[in-house]
mmCIF file of C-alpha atoms and ligand atoms in Angstrom:
data_model
loop_
_atom_site.group_PDB
_atom_site.id
_atom_site.type_symbol
_atom_site.label_atom_id
_atom_site.label_comp_id
_atom_site.label_asym_id
_atom_site.label_seq_id
_atom_site.Cartn_x
_atom_site.Cartn_y
_atom_site.Cartn_z
ATOM 1 C CA MET A 75 -12.491 4.363 4.673
ATOM 2 C CA SER A 76 -9.858 6.316 2.766
ATOM 3 C CA THR A 77 -7.865 8.923 4.648
ATOM 4 C CA LEU A 78 -8.861 11.259 1.811
ATOM 5 C CA VAL A 79 -12.538 11.387 2.786
ATOM 6 C CA GLY A 80 -13.467 15.049 3.318
ATOM 7 C CA LYS A 81 -10.013 16.330 2.338
ATOM 8 C CA HIS A 82 -9.739 19.294 0.015
ATOM 9 C CA ILE A 83 -6.943 18.746 -2.490
ATOM 10 C CA VAL A 84 -5.669 21.375 -4.890
ATOM 11 C CA LEU A 85 -4.419 19.395 -7.877
ATOM 12 C CA GLY A 86 -1.888 21.363 -9.907
ATOM 13 C CA LEU A 87 -0.873 20.386 -13.437
ATOM 14 C CA SER A 88 2.283 21.703 -15.034
ATOM 15 C CA GLY A 89 3.263 20.973 -18.636
ATOM 16 C CA GLY A 90 4.106 17.367 -19.394
ATOM 17 C CA ILE A 91 2.811 14.487 -21.448
ATOM 18 C CA ALA A 92 2.011 12.685 -18.174
ATOM 19 C CA ALA A 93 -0.898 15.137 -17.763
ATOM 20 C CA PHE A 94 -3.107 12.429 -19.265
ATOM 21 C CA LYS A 95 -2.621 10.488 -16.025
ATOM 22 C CA SER A 96 -3.841 13.488 -14.031
ATOM 23 C CA ALA A 97 -7.344 12.992 -15.413
ATOM 24 C CA GLU A 98 -7.397 9.494 -13.931
ATOM 25 C CA LEU A 99 -5.826 10.808 -10.723
ATOM 26 C CA CYS A 100 -8.516 13.478 -10.413
ATOM 27 C CA ARG A 101 -11.239 10.849 -10.802
ATOM 28 C CA ALA A 102 -9.578 8.606 -8.237
ATOM 29 C CA LEU A 103 -9.266 11.427 -5.713
ATOM 30 C CA VAL A 104 -12.956 12.281 -6.077
ATOM 31 C CA LYS A 105 -13.874 8.598 -5.805
ATOM 32 C CA ALA A 106 -11.821 8.322 -2.613
ATOM 33 C CA GLY A 107 -13.951 11.076 -1.063
ATOM 34 C CA ALA A 108 -11.810 14.185 -1.605
ATOM 35 C CA THR A 109 -12.920 17.470 -3.146
ATOM 36 C CA VAL A 110 -10.542 18.507 -5.904
ATOM 37 C CA GLN A 111 -9.744 21.983 -7.163
ATOM 38 C CA VAL A 112 -7.666 21.905 -10.326
ATOM 39 C CA VAL A 113 -5.115 24.602 -11.168
ATOM 40 C CA MET A 114 -3.270 24.379 -14.489
ATOM 41 C CA THR A 115 -0.307 26.220 -15.972
ATOM 42 C CA GLU A 116 -0.510 27.521 -19.496
ATOM 43 C CA ALA A 117 1.895 24.765 -20.564
ATOM 44 C CA ALA A 118 -0.375 22.122 -18.986
ATOM 45 C CA GLU A 119 -3.214 23.307 -21.201
ATOM 46 C CA HIS A 120 -1.209 22.172 -24.228
ATOM 47 C CA PHE A 121 -1.459 18.609 -22.941
ATOM 48 C CA MET A 122 -4.870 18.443 -21.251
ATOM 49 C CA THR A 123 -7.915 20.656 -21.529
ATOM 50 C CA ALA A 124 -9.407 22.525 -18.606
ATOM 51 C CA VAL A 125 -12.786 21.236 -19.800
ATOM 52 C CA THR A 126 -11.792 17.625 -19.061
ATOM 53 C CA MET A 127 -10.430 18.521 -15.634
ATOM 54 C CA GLN A 128 -13.527 20.581 -14.789
ATOM 55 C CA ALA A 129 -15.801 17.716 -15.772
ATOM 56 C CA LEU A 130 -13.834 15.232 -13.664
ATOM 57 C CA SER A 131 -13.409 17.475 -10.617
ATOM 58 C CA GLY A 132 -16.866 19.044 -10.802
ATOM 59 C CA ARG A 133 -15.342 22.504 -10.305
ATOM 60 C CA PRO A 134 -14.233 25.275 -12.641
ATOM 61 C CA VAL A 135 -10.487 25.093 -13.275
ATOM 62 C CA PHE A 136 -8.165 28.005 -12.546
ATOM 63 C CA THR A 137 -5.481 28.774 -15.119
ATOM 64 C CA SER A 138 -4.634 32.429 -14.628
ATOM 65 C CA GLN A 139 -3.565 34.710 -11.810
ATOM 66 C CA TRP A 140 -5.730 37.396 -13.418
ATOM 67 C CA ASP A 141 -8.948 35.386 -12.986
ATOM 68 C CA SER A 142 -11.680 37.955 -12.363
ATOM 69 C CA ARG A 143 -14.090 35.314 -11.010
ATOM 70 C CA GLU A 144 -12.459 35.857 -7.628
ATOM 71 C CA ALA A 145 -13.987 38.912 -5.948
ATOM 72 C CA ASN A 146 -10.624 40.112 -4.627
ATOM 73 C CA ASN A 147 -8.815 38.945 -7.787
ATOM 74 C CA MET A 148 -6.394 36.930 -5.669
ATOM 75 C CA PRO A 149 -6.877 33.307 -6.661
ATOM 76 C CA HIS A 150 -3.350 32.463 -5.449
ATOM 77 C CA ILE A 151 -4.411 33.362 -1.894
ATOM 78 C CA ASN A 152 -7.985 32.096 -1.949
ATOM 79 C CA LEU A 153 -7.170 28.716 -3.497
ATOM 80 C CA SER A 154 -4.366 27.885 -1.103
ATOM 81 C CA ARG A 155 -6.038 28.854 2.174
ATOM 82 C CA ASP A 156 -8.573 26.043 2.531
ATOM 83 C CA ALA A 157 -6.496 23.241 0.975
ATOM 84 C CA ASP A 158 -5.526 20.193 3.054
ATOM 85 C CA ALA A 159 -2.715 19.671 0.551
ATOM 86 C CA ILE A 160 -1.487 20.899 -2.809
ATOM 87 C CA LEU A 161 -0.454 18.086 -5.129
ATOM 88 C CA VAL A 162 1.343 19.002 -8.346
ATOM 89 C CA ALA A 163 1.160 16.146 -10.850
ATOM 90 C CA PRO A 164 2.783 16.241 -13.277
ATOM 91 C CA ALA A 165 5.582 18.400 -11.919
ATOM 92 C CA SER A 166 7.859 19.187 -14.870
ATOM 93 C CA ALA A 167 11.603 19.809 -14.536
ATOM 94 C CA ASP A 168 10.910 23.481 -15.199
ATOM 95 C CA PHE A 169 8.219 23.598 -12.522
ATOM 96 C CA LEU A 170 10.535 22.016 -9.923
ATOM 97 C CA SER A 171 13.135 24.626 -10.788
ATOM 98 C CA LYS A 172 10.564 27.402 -10.386
ATOM 99 C CA LEU A 173 9.487 26.062 -6.994
ATOM 100 C CA LEU A 174 13.096 25.947 -5.904
ATOM 101 C CA HIS A 175 13.671 29.574 -6.787
ATOM 102 C CA GLY A 176 10.346 30.830 -5.498
ATOM 103 C CA SER A 177 9.321 32.017 -8.967
ATOM 104 C CA ALA A 178 5.801 33.346 -9.165
ATOM 105 C CA ASP A 179 5.177 34.316 -12.767
ATOM 106 C CA GLU A 180 1.999 32.255 -13.216
ATOM 107 C CA LEU A 181 -0.822 31.097 -10.957
ATOM 108 C CA LEU A 182 0.369 27.604 -9.952
ATOM 109 C CA SER A 183 3.866 28.562 -8.823
ATOM 110 C CA LEU A 184 2.521 31.790 -7.317
ATOM 111 C CA MET A 185 -0.046 29.805 -5.303
ATOM 112 C CA CYS A 186 2.610 27.329 -4.112
ATOM 113 C CA LEU A 187 4.773 30.227 -2.968
ATOM 114 C CA ALA A 188 1.819 31.873 -1.220
ATOM 115 C CA ARG A 189 0.638 28.770 0.643
ATOM 116 C CA PRO A 190 0.801 28.849 4.456
ATOM 117 C CA LEU A 191 3.849 26.628 5.105
ATOM 118 C CA ASP A 192 2.631 25.360 8.465
ATOM 119 C CA LYS A 193 -0.848 24.394 7.255
ATOM 120 C CA VAL A 194 -0.742 23.378 3.604
ATOM 121 C CA PRO A 195 1.726 20.646 2.668
ATOM 122 C CA LEU A 196 2.991 20.543 -0.911
ATOM 123 C CA LEU A 197 3.525 17.240 -2.723
ATOM 124 C CA VAL A 198 4.950 16.994 -6.224
ATOM 125 C CA ALA A 199 5.004 14.046 -8.633
ATOM 126 C CA PRO A 200 7.903 14.636 -11.041
ATOM 127 C CA ALA A 201 7.497 13.675 -14.707
ATOM 128 C CA MET A 202 10.199 14.057 -17.325
ATOM 129 C CA ASN A 203 12.604 12.418 -19.737
ATOM 130 C CA ARG A 204 15.230 10.206 -18.082
ATOM 131 C CA GLU A 205 18.138 12.520 -19.053
ATOM 132 C CA MET A 206 16.298 15.493 -17.608
ATOM 133 C CA TRP A 207 15.600 13.512 -14.415
ATOM 134 C CA SER A 208 19.192 12.341 -13.935
ATOM 135 C CA ASN A 209 20.668 15.732 -14.803
ATOM 136 C CA PRO A 210 22.578 17.100 -11.801
ATOM 137 C CA ALA A 211 20.514 20.284 -11.978
ATOM 138 C CA THR A 212 17.264 18.358 -11.454
ATOM 139 C CA GLN A 213 18.756 16.114 -8.772
ATOM 140 C CA ARG A 214 20.097 19.173 -6.968
ATOM 141 C CA ASN A 215 16.680 20.808 -7.182
ATOM 142 C CA VAL A 216 14.947 17.689 -5.839
ATOM 143 C CA ALA A 217 17.350 17.434 -2.905
ATOM 144 C CA GLN A 218 16.861 21.106 -2.051
ATOM 145 C CA LEU A 219 13.066 20.908 -2.419
ATOM 146 C CA ARG A 220 13.055 17.973 0.024
ATOM 147 C CA ALA A 221 15.236 19.946 2.401
ATOM 148 C CA ASP A 222 12.715 22.793 2.095
ATOM 149 C CA GLY A 223 9.956 20.460 3.313
ATOM 150 C CA ILE A 224 8.335 19.679 -0.037
ATOM 151 C CA TYR A 225 7.280 16.037 -0.483
ATOM 152 C CA VAL A 226 8.836 14.923 -3.751
ATOM 153 C CA LEU A 227 7.268 11.602 -4.736
ATOM 154 C CA ASP A 228 9.302 8.917 -6.471
ATOM 155 C CA VAL A 229 9.381 8.639 -10.221
ATOM 156 C CA GLY A 230 8.392 5.561 -12.163
ATOM 157 C CA GLN A 231 10.690 3.595 -14.400
ATOM 158 C CA GLY A 232 10.153 2.218 -17.901
ATOM 159 C CA ASP A 233 9.150 3.275 -21.415
ATOM 160 C CA GLN A 234 8.893 7.003 -21.919
ATOM 161 C CA ALA A 235 6.777 9.014 -24.357
ATOM 162 C CA CYS A 236 9.983 10.122 -26.139
ATOM 163 C CA GLY A 237 10.823 6.496 -26.953
ATOM 164 C CA GLU A 238 13.620 6.211 -24.389
ATOM 165 C CA THR A 239 13.560 3.932 -21.353
ATOM 166 C CA GLY A 240 14.569 4.811 -17.820
ATOM 167 C CA ASP A 241 13.675 6.752 -14.686
ATOM 168 C CA GLY A 242 11.504 9.840 -14.793
ATOM 169 C CA ARG A 243 7.989 8.691 -15.726
ATOM 170 C CA MET A 244 5.289 10.048 -13.505
ATOM 171 C CA LEU A 245 3.889 7.425 -11.137
ATOM 172 C CA GLU A 246 0.577 5.897 -12.166
ATOM 173 C CA ALA A 247 -2.593 7.525 -10.816
ATOM 174 C CA GLU A 248 -3.272 4.737 -8.316
ATOM 175 C CA GLU A 249 0.321 4.913 -7.023
ATOM 176 C CA ILE A 250 0.054 8.651 -6.427
ATOM 177 C CA LEU A 251 -3.311 8.098 -4.753
ATOM 178 C CA GLU A 252 -1.776 5.500 -2.453
ATOM 179 C CA ASP A 253 1.123 7.827 -1.591
ATOM 180 C CA LEU A 254 -1.334 10.606 -0.775
ATOM 181 C CA GLU A 255 -3.512 8.314 1.352
ATOM 182 C CA SER A 256 -0.376 7.218 3.117
ATOM 183 C CA PHE A 257 0.664 10.842 3.629
ATOM 184 C CA PHE A 258 -2.562 11.486 5.568
ATOM 185 C CA SER A 259 -2.349 8.256 7.641
ATOM 186 C CA PRO A 260 -1.325 8.611 11.297
ATOM 187 C CA LYS A 261 2.185 7.212 11.667
ATOM 188 C CA LEU A 262 1.291 4.818 14.482
ATOM 189 C CA LEU A 263 4.085 2.361 13.666
ATOM 190 C CA ALA A 264 6.846 4.814 12.754
ATOM 191 C CA GLY A 265 10.247 3.277 13.378
ATOM 192 C CA LYS A 266 8.867 -0.263 13.655
ATOM 193 C CA ALA A 267 9.605 -3.195 11.350
ATOM 194 C CA VAL A 268 6.684 -5.492 10.611
ATOM 195 C CA LEU A 269 6.839 -8.928 9.001
ATOM 196 C CA VAL A 270 3.651 -10.359 7.469
ATOM 197 C CA THR A 271 2.949 -13.760 5.918
ATOM 198 C CA ALA A 272 0.056 -14.046 3.495
ATOM 199 C CA GLY A 273 -1.701 -16.373 1.085
ATOM 200 C CA PRO A 274 -1.773 -20.145 0.874
ATOM 201 C CA THR A 275 1.175 -22.483 0.555
ATOM 202 C CA TYR A 276 1.510 -25.047 -2.217
ATOM 203 C CA GLU A 277 2.875 -28.481 -1.434
ATOM 204 C CA SER A 278 3.950 -30.511 -4.459
ATOM 205 C CA ILE A 279 2.618 -34.038 -5.016
ATOM 206 C CA ASP A 280 4.482 -34.317 -8.301
ATOM 207 C CA PRO A 281 5.764 -31.720 -10.822
ATOM 208 C CA VAL A 282 2.235 -30.872 -12.010
ATOM 209 C CA ARG A 283 0.015 -31.463 -8.980
ATOM 210 C CA GLY A 284 -0.084 -30.131 -5.481
ATOM 211 C CA LEU A 285 -1.931 -29.497 -2.273
ATOM 212 C CA THR A 286 -3.125 -25.973 -1.538
ATOM 213 C CA ASN A 287 -6.145 -24.047 -0.210
ATOM 214 C CA LEU A 288 -8.481 -21.215 -1.148
ATOM 215 C CA SER A 289 -6.691 -18.385 0.676
ATOM 216 C CA SER A 290 -6.436 -15.359 -1.646
ATOM 217 C CA GLY A 291 -3.881 -13.442 0.429
ATOM 218 C CA LYS A 292 -6.105 -10.337 0.414
ATOM 219 C CA MET A 293 -6.251 -9.960 4.202
ATOM 220 C CA GLY A 294 -2.482 -10.273 4.616
ATOM 221 C CA PHE A 295 -1.762 -7.868 1.752
ATOM 222 C CA ALA A 296 -4.246 -5.382 3.242
ATOM 223 C CA ILE A 297 -2.433 -5.658 6.589
ATOM 224 C CA ALA A 298 0.958 -5.127 4.941
ATOM 225 C CA ARG A 299 -0.424 -2.044 3.185
ATOM 226 C CA ALA A 300 -1.982 -0.667 6.384
ATOM 227 C CA ALA A 301 1.248 -1.222 8.332
ATOM 228 C CA ARG A 302 3.221 0.577 5.632
ATOM 229 C CA MET A 303 0.764 3.466 5.657
ATOM 230 C CA ALA A 304 1.187 3.612 9.424
ATOM 231 C CA GLY A 305 4.876 4.282 8.839
ATOM 232 C CA ALA A 306 6.362 0.811 9.429
ATOM 233 C CA GLU A 307 9.083 -0.888 7.388
ATOM 234 C CA VAL A 308 7.124 -3.837 6.038
ATOM 235 C CA SER A 309 8.290 -7.188 4.676
ATOM 236 C CA LEU A 310 5.741 -9.509 3.171
ATOM 237 C CA VAL A 311 6.331 -13.216 2.659
ATOM 238 C CA ALA A 312 3.688 -14.356 0.188
ATOM 239 C CA GLY A 313 2.566 -17.772 -0.930
ATOM 240 C CA PRO A 314 1.298 -18.184 -4.507
ATOM 241 C CA VAL A 315 -1.235 -15.368 -5.003
ATOM 242 C CA HIS A 316 -2.152 -12.983 -7.815
ATOM 243 C CA LEU A 317 -1.998 -9.663 -5.981
ATOM 244 C CA ALA A 318 0.021 -6.500 -6.588
ATOM 245 C CA THR A 319 2.625 -5.665 -3.959
ATOM 246 C CA PRO A 320 1.481 -2.733 -1.789
ATOM 247 C CA ARG A 321 3.612 0.380 -2.371
ATOM 248 C CA GLY A 322 6.752 0.572 -0.304
ATOM 249 C CA VAL A 323 6.477 -3.031 0.916
ATOM 250 C CA SER A 324 9.327 -5.466 0.275
ATOM 251 C CA ARG A 325 8.036 -8.843 -0.853
ATOM 252 C CA VAL A 326 9.447 -12.348 -1.012
ATOM 253 C CA ASP A 327 7.464 -14.975 -2.920
ATOM 254 C CA VAL A 328 7.524 -18.564 -1.708
ATOM 255 C CA ARG A 329 5.612 -21.723 -2.506
ATOM 256 C CA SER A 330 5.827 -24.307 0.250
ATOM 257 C CA ALA A 331 5.513 -24.052 4.036
ATOM 258 C CA ARG A 332 9.177 -24.897 4.447
ATOM 259 C CA GLN A 333 10.188 -22.119 2.034
ATOM 260 C CA MET A 334 7.902 -19.761 3.958
ATOM 261 C CA LEU A 335 9.559 -20.755 7.245
ATOM 262 C CA ASP A 336 13.031 -20.129 5.732
ATOM 263 C CA ALA A 337 12.010 -16.705 4.429
ATOM 264 C CA VAL A 338 10.422 -15.770 7.764
ATOM 265 C CA GLN A 339 13.477 -16.873 9.738
ATOM 266 C CA GLN A 340 15.729 -14.791 7.485
ATOM 267 C CA GLN A 341 13.682 -11.650 8.071
ATOM 268 C CA VAL A 342 12.192 -11.933 11.536
ATOM 269 C CA GLY A 343 15.408 -10.980 13.356
ATOM 270 C CA SER A 344 14.923 -7.284 12.639
ATOM 271 C CA ALA A 345 11.130 -7.194 13.146
ATOM 272 C CA GLN A 346 9.223 -5.897 16.155
ATOM 273 C CA VAL A 347 5.899 -7.305 14.944
ATOM 274 C CA PHE A 348 5.140 -10.613 13.212
ATOM 275 C CA ILE A 349 1.647 -11.033 11.747
ATOM 276 C CA SER A 350 0.980 -14.527 10.484
ATOM 277 C CA THR A 351 -2.019 -14.390 8.167
ATOM 278 C CA ALA A 352 -0.847 -17.120 5.784
ATOM 279 C CA ALA A 353 -3.010 -20.211 5.458
ATOM 280 C CA VAL A 354 -0.113 -22.614 5.732
ATOM 281 C CA ALA A 355 -0.849 -26.183 4.635
ATOM 282 C CA ASP A 356 -0.837 -28.366 7.735
ATOM 283 C CA TRP A 357 0.555 -31.371 5.871
ATOM 284 C CA ARG A 358 2.599 -32.064 2.779
ATOM 285 C CA PRO A 359 3.003 -35.272 0.803
ATOM 286 C CA ALA A 360 5.689 -37.374 2.466
ATOM 287 C CA ASN A 361 7.412 -38.109 -0.821
ATOM 288 C CA ALA A 362 6.797 -35.708 -3.684
ATOM 289 C CA ALA A 363 7.381 -37.573 -6.952
ATOM 290 C CA ASP A 364 10.089 -36.222 -9.301
ATOM 291 C CA GLN A 365 8.014 -37.189 -12.319
ATOM 292 C CA LYS A 366 4.314 -36.958 -13.003
ATOM 293 C CA ILE A 367 2.426 -39.843 -11.367
ATOM 294 C CA LYS A 368 0.731 -41.633 -14.259
ATOM 295 C CA LYS A 369 -2.745 -43.136 -14.321
ATOM 296 C CA ASP A 370 -2.071 -46.672 -15.568
ATOM 297 C CA GLY A 371 -5.669 -47.707 -16.343
ATOM 298 C CA SER A 372 -5.781 -50.317 -13.592
ATOM 299 C CA GLY A 373 -8.128 -48.224 -11.401
ATOM 300 C CA GLN A 374 -5.438 -48.172 -8.677
ATOM 301 C CA THR A 375 -5.111 -44.805 -6.870
ATOM 302 C CA PRO A 376 -1.715 -43.551 -5.707
ATOM 303 C CA GLN A 377 -0.945 -44.114 -2.038
ATOM 304 C CA LEU A 378 -0.100 -40.679 -0.680
ATOM 305 C CA GLY A 379 1.430 -40.463 2.770
ATOM 306 C CA PHE A 380 1.607 -37.116 4.558
ATOM 307 C CA VAL A 381 3.946 -35.464 7.033
ATOM 308 C CA GLU A 382 3.187 -32.434 9.153
ATOM 309 C CA ASN A 383 4.562 -29.063 8.068
ATOM 310 C CA PRO A 384 6.525 -26.890 10.491
ATOM 311 C CA ASP A 385 4.286 -24.498 12.414
ATOM 312 C CA ILE A 386 5.825 -21.168 11.431
ATOM 313 C CA LEU A 387 3.865 -19.048 13.886
ATOM 314 C CA ALA A 388 4.485 -21.327 16.875
ATOM 315 C CA THR A 389 8.188 -21.537 15.984
ATOM 316 C CA VAL A 390 8.516 -17.746 15.864
ATOM 317 C CA ALA A 391 6.311 -17.198 18.929
ATOM 318 C CA HIS A 392 8.596 -19.469 20.983
ATOM 319 C CA SER A 393 11.826 -17.841 19.774
ATOM 320 C CA PRO A 394 13.921 -16.007 22.395
ATOM 321 C CA ARG A 395 13.073 -12.503 21.098
ATOM 322 C CA ALA A 396 9.331 -13.206 21.190
ATOM 323 C CA VAL A 397 9.588 -14.720 24.667
ATOM 324 C CA ALA A 398 11.608 -11.687 25.825
ATOM 325 C CA GLY A 399 8.842 -9.393 24.557
ATOM 326 C CA GLU A 400 10.975 -7.858 21.765
ATOM 327 C CA LEU A 401 8.784 -9.355 19.047
ATOM 328 C CA PHE A 402 4.984 -9.078 19.181
ATOM 329 C CA CYS A 403 3.366 -12.062 17.433
ATOM 330 C CA VAL A 404 -0.142 -12.083 15.992
ATOM 331 C CA GLY A 405 -1.801 -15.250 14.727
ATOM 332 C CA PHE A 406 -4.882 -15.799 12.605
ATOM 333 C CA ALA A 407 -7.453 -18.544 12.841
ATOM 334 C CA ALA A 408 -9.731 -19.386 9.940
ATOM 335 C CA GLU A 409 -12.523 -21.475 11.406
ATOM 336 C CA SER A 410 -15.822 -22.768 10.095
ATOM 337 C CA HIS A 411 -17.708 -22.631 13.442
ATOM 338 C CA ASP A 412 -17.341 -21.890 17.203
ATOM 339 C CA LEU A 413 -14.961 -19.043 16.434
ATOM 340 C CA LEU A 414 -14.453 -17.753 19.972
ATOM 341 C CA ALA A 415 -13.732 -21.173 21.492
ATOM 342 C CA HIS A 416 -11.361 -22.228 18.695
ATOM 343 C CA ALA A 417 -9.589 -18.863 18.592
ATOM 344 C CA THR A 418 -9.119 -18.841 22.377
ATOM 345 C CA ALA A 419 -7.680 -22.342 22.349
ATOM 346 C CA LYS A 420 -5.476 -21.558 19.362
ATOM 347 C CA ARG A 421 -4.052 -18.454 21.030
ATOM 348 C CA GLN A 422 -2.840 -20.566 23.908
ATOM 349 C CA ARG A 423 -1.594 -23.396 21.742
ATOM 350 C CA LYS A 424 0.427 -21.055 19.523
ATOM 351 C CA GLY A 425 1.693 -19.027 22.462
ATOM 352 C CA VAL A 426 0.790 -15.608 21.002
ATOM 353 C CA PRO A 427 -0.565 -12.545 22.823
ATOM 354 C CA LEU A 428 -3.111 -11.789 20.091
ATOM 355 C CA LEU A 429 -5.075 -14.195 17.919
ATOM 356 C CA VAL A 430 -7.388 -12.906 15.196
ATOM 357 C CA GLY A 431 -10.296 -15.181 14.361
ATOM 358 C CA ASN A 432 -12.379 -15.160 11.204
ATOM 359 C CA ILE A 433 -14.771 -17.518 9.467
ATOM 360 C CA GLY A 434 -12.673 -19.096 6.696
ATOM 361 C CA PRO A 435 -15.284 -20.202 4.163
ATOM 362 C CA ALA A 436 -17.032 -16.802 4.411
ATOM 363 C CA THR A 437 -13.890 -14.764 3.834
ATOM 364 C CA PHE A 438 -11.553 -16.670 1.491
ATOM 365 C CA GLY A 439 -11.306 -14.683 -1.743
ATOM 366 C CA GLN A 440 -13.720 -11.950 -0.593
ATOM 367 C CA ASP A 441 -12.959 -8.242 -0.281
ATOM 368 C CA ASP A 442 -14.642 -7.959 3.105
ATOM 369 C CA ASN A 443 -14.516 -9.804 6.381
ATOM 370 C CA ALA A 444 -15.240 -9.550 10.110
ATOM 371 C CA LEU A 445 -12.596 -10.190 12.767
ATOM 372 C CA LEU A 446 -12.569 -11.345 16.365
ATOM 373 C CA LEU A 447 -9.547 -10.153 18.349
ATOM 374 C CA VAL A 448 -8.778 -12.558 21.176
ATOM 375 C CA ASP A 449 -6.215 -11.765 23.877
ATOM 376 C CA GLU A 450 -5.640 -12.774 27.491
ATOM 377 C CA ASN A 451 -8.478 -10.510 28.650
ATOM 378 C CA GLY A 452 -11.170 -11.726 26.283
ATOM 379 C CA ALA A 453 -12.461 -10.913 22.825
ATOM 380 C CA ARG A 454 -13.325 -7.810 20.806
ATOM 381 C CA GLU A 455 -15.165 -7.864 17.520
ATOM 382 C CA LEU A 456 -14.224 -5.765 14.513
ATOM 383 C CA PRO A 457 -17.534 -5.830 12.650
ATOM 384 C CA HIS A 458 -18.054 -6.565 8.990
ATOM 385 C CA ALA A 459 -16.094 -4.148 6.747
ATOM 386 C CA SER A 460 -13.679 -4.190 3.830
ATOM 387 C CA LYS A 461 -10.438 -6.064 4.473
ATOM 388 C CA GLN A 462 -8.515 -2.810 4.005
ATOM 389 C CA GLU A 463 -10.630 -1.052 6.631
ATOM 390 C CA LEU A 464 -10.240 -3.983 9.038
ATOM 391 C CA ALA A 465 -6.492 -3.997 8.407
ATOM 392 C CA VAL A 466 -6.274 -0.328 9.393
ATOM 393 C CA GLN A 467 -8.229 -1.066 12.598
ATOM 394 C CA LEU A 468 -6.070 -4.088 13.395
ATOM 395 C CA ILE A 469 -2.853 -2.097 12.888
ATOM 396 C CA ALA A 470 -4.199 0.641 15.183
ATOM 397 C CA ASP A 471 -5.005 -2.025 17.790
ATOM 398 C CA ILE A 472 -1.527 -3.556 17.535
ATOM 399 C CA ALA A 473 0.124 -0.111 17.728
ATOM 400 C CA GLN A 474 -1.787 0.570 20.942
ATOM 401 C CA ARG A 475 -0.615 -2.745 22.426
ATOM 402 C CA LEU A 476 3.005 -1.845 21.586
ATOM 403 C CA GLY A 477 2.515 1.383 23.503
HETATM 404 O O1 C5P B 192 -3.138 -24.289 13.328
HETATM 405 P P1 C5P B 192 -3.740 -23.334 12.377
HETATM 406 O O2 C5P B 192 -3.307 -23.547 10.965
HETATM 407 O O3 C5P B 192 -5.229 -23.219 12.432
HETATM 408 O O4 C5P B 192 -3.183 -21.907 12.851
HETATM 409 C C1 C5P B 192 -3.401 -20.744 12.157
HETATM 410 C C2 C5P B 192 -2.317 -19.733 12.468
HETATM 411 O O5 C5P B 192 -1.051 -20.341 12.519
HETATM 412 C C3 C5P B 192 -2.203 -18.673 11.391
HETATM 413 O O6 C5P B 192 -1.704 -17.498 11.994
HETATM 414 C C4 C5P B 192 -1.181 -19.293 10.459
HETATM 415 O O7 C5P B 192 -0.522 -18.298 9.691
HETATM 416 C C5 C5P B 192 -0.241 -19.979 11.406
HETATM 417 N N1 C5P B 192 0.356 -21.230 10.899
HETATM 418 C C6 C5P B 192 1.707 -21.282 10.653
HETATM 419 N N2 C5P B 192 2.281 -22.447 10.240
HETATM 420 C C7 C5P B 192 1.552 -23.574 10.083
HETATM 421 C C8 C5P B 192 0.169 -23.528 10.349
HETATM 422 C C9 C5P B 192 -0.390 -22.355 10.754
HETATM 423 O O8 C5P B 192 2.376 -20.258 10.782
HETATM 424 N N3 C5P B 192 2.137 -24.682 9.691
#
């Protein structure tokens, strides 16, 4: 469930070409369960109509401080009092400057100035040309706005409407949504570093063939995202998967189990939590061929020998920091049957305090799952839900164990 369910968001639009993304953002906020009240500056109306924003938010849009629909004729007060947050996207260079100076010559800036500081947080998503963004005046304004307690989101990078390329684009709607969801998430893992492995590994047989499995990486990516939203510094070591990196997560892509072990060993030193969701291939071909193994027409099949891969989780779980209790290790077990018995045995074999069991064939590639958390005291089920929801519950469980 999104942290935006039941939240009332005042979505402000100032003048910028990125206003077209605000329509998508409005839709996404509503879809996530928020109610959205749109407020637009006069400049914003040059880029996006109030009609579009009303249709998408399901509420009349406010554009003027002289709006007589409000009985007391004080929309700047009324609109800001019941908001869980004000989000200005796009926030133009001019609008940032107005916020900084406490200008109040139109409804949006007036409402931001009039908001109760202790109750209504203000987030802004800047959007402007790269020269405007890098100008010392803008950078000074951004630094001061942050010091004033305003949450200035990052800017995107890339092609700009003006034809130039650089920093200053407004983030995409789904990125802003993720930042806002994250903003409302309890920071259960603040100050902690979490390392997650995810996805399958791929073990080469020859340059064109290999040994892999059906793991999609979705559970591990959901866990990385949930840990990040809970305030942790998150590193993700991913096998070959086709998934976008969760916002704010640093990612290293690997292919084989041995590469995954190397990447984990490079990063685990600074982590307090290691969550091993990757479906690491148990074996690899003993001798991967340098050239493609050819079918010669004789009917003979190649003789493939196998060697066991390193057990990444067991290696980490037996490292001095894990043994000393400085690193909390969590393993996963994908089983086809007898989940509790296999997960209990695996927890002991791997030497981890917490082992998370799931039914592999039922979950690989799916967006939902059910988990069984097995520790020294027994088992607890996290019933069927989306992988993202389960990830949030698992992170909350781990945070509680860390104290
Ligand atoms: O032994 P099995 O593969 O069933 O164990 C599953 C758990 O161990 C998962 O947490 C998986 O990420 C981890 N694992 C590992 N390295 C291996 C095999 C499994 O880290 N070579």
